Short mmCIF file of C-alpha atoms in Angstrom, two decimals:
data_model
loop_
_atom_site.label_atom_id
_atom_site.label_comp_id
_atom_site.label_asym_id
_atom_site.label_seq_id
_atom_site.Cartn_x
_atom_site.Cartn_y
_atom_site.Cartn_z
CA UNK A 43 75.42 85.17 8.68
CA UNK A 44 73.13 84.35 11.61
CA UNK A 45 74.28 85.54 15.04
CA UNK A 46 72.09 85.35 18.13
CA UNK A 47 72.64 85.99 21.82
CA UNK A 48 70.78 84.15 24.57
CA UNK A 49 70.94 84.85 28.30
CA UNK A 50 72.01 81.76 30.24
CA UNK A 51 69.80 80.24 32.93
CA UNK A 52 70.36 77.43 35.42
CA UNK A 53 69.07 75.02 32.75
CA UNK A 54 72.19 75.92 30.72
CA UNK A 55 74.56 74.92 33.53
CA UNK A 56 76.14 71.88 31.84
CA UNK A 57 76.40 73.63 28.47
CA UNK A 58 78.06 76.57 30.22
CA UNK A 59 80.53 74.25 31.94
CA UNK A 60 81.33 72.55 28.64
CA UNK A 61 82.04 75.77 26.73
CA UNK A 62 83.94 77.23 29.69
CA UNK A 63 86.31 74.24 29.79
CA UNK A 64 86.68 74.14 26.01
CA UNK A 65 87.38 77.81 25.40
CA UNK A 66 89.66 78.30 28.40
CA UNK A 67 91.63 75.21 27.43
CA UNK A 68 91.94 76.30 23.79
CA UNK A 69 93.11 79.74 24.85
CA UNK A 70 95.64 78.92 27.56
CA UNK A 71 96.75 75.24 27.53
CA UNK A 72 99.78 75.93 25.31
CA UNK A 73 101.23 78.44 27.80
CA UNK A 74 100.52 76.67 31.10
CA UNK A 75 101.34 73.34 32.72
CA UNK A 76 98.65 70.62 32.59
CA UNK A 77 98.63 70.55 36.42
CA UNK A 78 97.92 74.27 36.73
CA UNK A 79 95.33 74.18 33.95
CA UNK A 80 93.49 71.28 35.58
CA UNK A 81 93.59 72.90 39.01
CA UNK A 82 92.15 76.13 37.61
CA UNK A 83 89.49 74.43 35.48
CA UNK A 84 88.32 72.34 38.44
CA UNK A 85 88.12 75.37 40.73
CA UNK A 86 86.60 77.89 38.33
CA UNK A 87 84.24 75.73 36.32
CA UNK A 88 82.92 73.02 38.64
CA UNK A 89 79.13 72.79 38.57
CA UNK A 90 78.55 74.23 42.05
CA UNK A 91 80.79 77.23 41.31
CA UNK A 92 79.04 77.95 38.02
CA UNK A 93 75.62 77.47 39.62
CA UNK A 94 76.55 80.00 42.30
CA UNK A 95 77.71 82.50 39.66
CA UNK A 96 74.59 81.95 37.52
CA UNK A 97 72.40 82.52 40.59
CA UNK A 98 74.12 85.80 41.52
CA UNK A 99 71.82 88.71 40.63
CA UNK A 100 74.88 90.92 39.95
CA UNK A 101 76.26 88.57 37.26
CA UNK A 102 74.93 87.61 33.84
CA UNK A 103 76.05 85.02 31.31
CA UNK A 104 75.19 85.00 27.61
CA UNK A 105 75.80 82.45 24.87
CA UNK A 106 76.51 83.67 21.36
CA UNK A 107 75.21 81.42 18.61
CA UNK A 108 76.63 81.33 15.09
CA UNK A 109 74.30 79.54 12.67
CA UNK A 110 72.42 78.05 15.65
CA UNK A 111 75.55 76.57 17.26
CA UNK A 112 76.98 77.83 20.56
CA UNK A 113 80.17 79.61 19.52
CA UNK A 114 81.16 81.44 22.69
CA UNK A 115 80.00 83.19 25.81
CA UNK A 116 80.12 86.37 27.86
CA UNK A 117 80.05 86.96 31.61
CA UNK A 118 79.50 90.44 33.03
CA UNK A 119 79.48 91.57 36.68
CA UNK A 120 78.28 94.64 38.52
CA UNK A 121 78.29 95.71 42.16
CA UNK A 122 79.90 93.22 44.57
CA UNK A 123 80.19 90.49 41.90
CA UNK A 124 83.10 92.38 40.29
CA UNK A 125 86.44 90.63 40.85
CA UNK A 126 88.00 93.96 41.90
CA UNK A 127 86.47 96.86 43.78
CA UNK A 128 85.73 99.26 40.94
CA UNK A 129 82.64 100.91 42.39
CA UNK A 130 79.01 101.23 41.43
CA UNK A 131 79.75 103.12 38.20
CA UNK A 132 81.59 100.16 36.61
CA UNK A 133 80.67 96.95 34.82
CA UNK A 134 83.22 94.15 34.57
CA UNK A 135 83.58 91.93 31.54
CA UNK A 136 84.89 88.91 33.42
CA UNK A 137 84.81 86.44 30.54
CA UNK A 138 84.50 86.80 26.81
CA UNK A 139 85.46 83.61 24.98
CA UNK A 140 84.91 82.38 21.43
CA UNK A 141 85.66 78.79 20.37
CA UNK A 142 88.71 78.65 18.09
CA UNK A 143 86.77 77.39 15.07
CA UNK A 144 84.36 80.37 15.33
CA UNK A 145 86.96 83.12 15.64
CA UNK A 146 87.37 85.80 12.97
CA UNK A 147 83.60 86.19 12.48
CA UNK A 148 83.19 89.29 14.65
CA UNK A 149 81.63 87.35 17.52
CA UNK A 150 83.97 88.81 20.17
CA UNK A 151 82.98 92.29 19.06
CA UNK A 152 79.32 91.25 19.12
CA UNK A 153 79.65 90.09 22.75
CA UNK A 154 81.64 93.20 23.64
CA UNK A 155 78.85 95.37 22.24
CA UNK A 156 76.33 93.40 24.32
CA UNK A 157 78.37 94.16 27.46
CA UNK A 158 78.47 97.89 26.61
CA UNK A 159 74.72 97.85 25.96
CA UNK A 160 74.13 96.33 29.43
CA UNK A 161 76.47 98.88 31.02
CA UNK A 162 74.60 101.77 29.39
CA UNK A 163 71.20 100.32 30.38
CA UNK A 164 72.42 100.28 33.98
CA UNK A 165 73.90 103.80 33.74
CA UNK A 166 77.49 102.63 34.22
CA UNK A 167 80.25 105.06 33.31
CA UNK A 168 83.03 102.49 32.75
CA UNK A 169 83.56 98.98 31.45
CA UNK A 170 86.67 97.15 32.64
CA UNK A 171 88.30 93.73 32.42
CA UNK A 172 91.40 91.81 33.38
CA UNK A 173 93.48 90.27 30.60
CA UNK A 174 96.61 88.12 30.95
CA UNK A 175 99.71 90.10 30.06
CA UNK A 176 100.76 87.32 27.65
CA UNK A 177 97.43 87.23 25.78
CA UNK A 178 98.59 89.58 23.03
CA UNK A 179 95.63 88.94 20.69
CA UNK A 180 93.11 89.87 23.38
CA UNK A 181 95.10 92.95 24.44
CA UNK A 182 95.23 94.14 20.82
CA UNK A 183 91.47 93.54 20.46
CA UNK A 184 90.65 95.50 23.62
CA UNK A 185 92.90 98.39 22.60
CA UNK A 186 91.10 98.47 19.25
CA UNK A 187 87.82 98.62 21.18
CA UNK A 188 88.98 101.71 23.09
CA UNK A 189 90.34 100.20 26.30
CA UNK A 190 93.45 101.55 28.04
CA UNK A 191 95.53 99.82 30.69
CA UNK A 192 94.72 101.31 34.09
CA UNK A 193 96.38 98.83 36.43
CA UNK A 194 97.25 95.19 37.05
CA UNK A 195 96.33 92.42 39.46
CA UNK A 196 97.39 88.88 40.29
CA UNK A 197 95.63 85.91 38.73
CA UNK A 198 96.34 82.39 39.99
CA UNK A 199 96.59 79.58 37.47
CA UNK A 200 96.82 76.66 39.85
CA UNK A 201 99.79 77.51 42.06
CA UNK A 202 101.36 79.94 39.56
CA UNK A 203 100.87 83.65 40.10
CA UNK A 204 100.34 85.49 36.82
CA UNK A 205 99.72 89.15 36.03
CA UNK A 206 96.53 90.40 34.45
CA UNK A 207 96.41 93.90 33.04
CA UNK A 208 93.34 95.82 34.11
CA UNK A 209 91.98 97.63 31.07
CA UNK A 210 89.20 100.20 31.21
CA UNK A 211 86.96 101.91 28.69
CA UNK A 212 85.07 105.05 29.67
CA UNK A 213 81.58 105.18 28.18
CA UNK A 214 80.23 108.37 26.71
#
């Protein structure tokens, strides 16, 4: 089993957009209206938005490759790039997505471990993320990885307000 991680650069912009659309769609299209999905995808994953995020020194994106094929990606944020004010001691896992046909190979855990490694390198004391309250598989995964729910915030899917649980893991 060959698994590799590669940090994304601006040259990866279109590939990042492609996998962002694909994985978000696979994960959430069955539970949301096409209008709200399209509105969110256009806002969150248009090329100028992704270019801005890739250029932010407080954010990093990584592709995970499974047998030399892009299987998923990770986005982490520190400092003011975090989507909530969690302070300088925290790292946010904003996105961790694996394509459906690559799930069940441990790739999510691999990306999670990469995020923890980055947090430790930067002397962060906590790793946190937001996860949709209806995404039961992800919630179960994060609990298994040692996260606990510490709050909630609103997430807008198009014009629909949804609730994300904020889950936090304290690093030792």
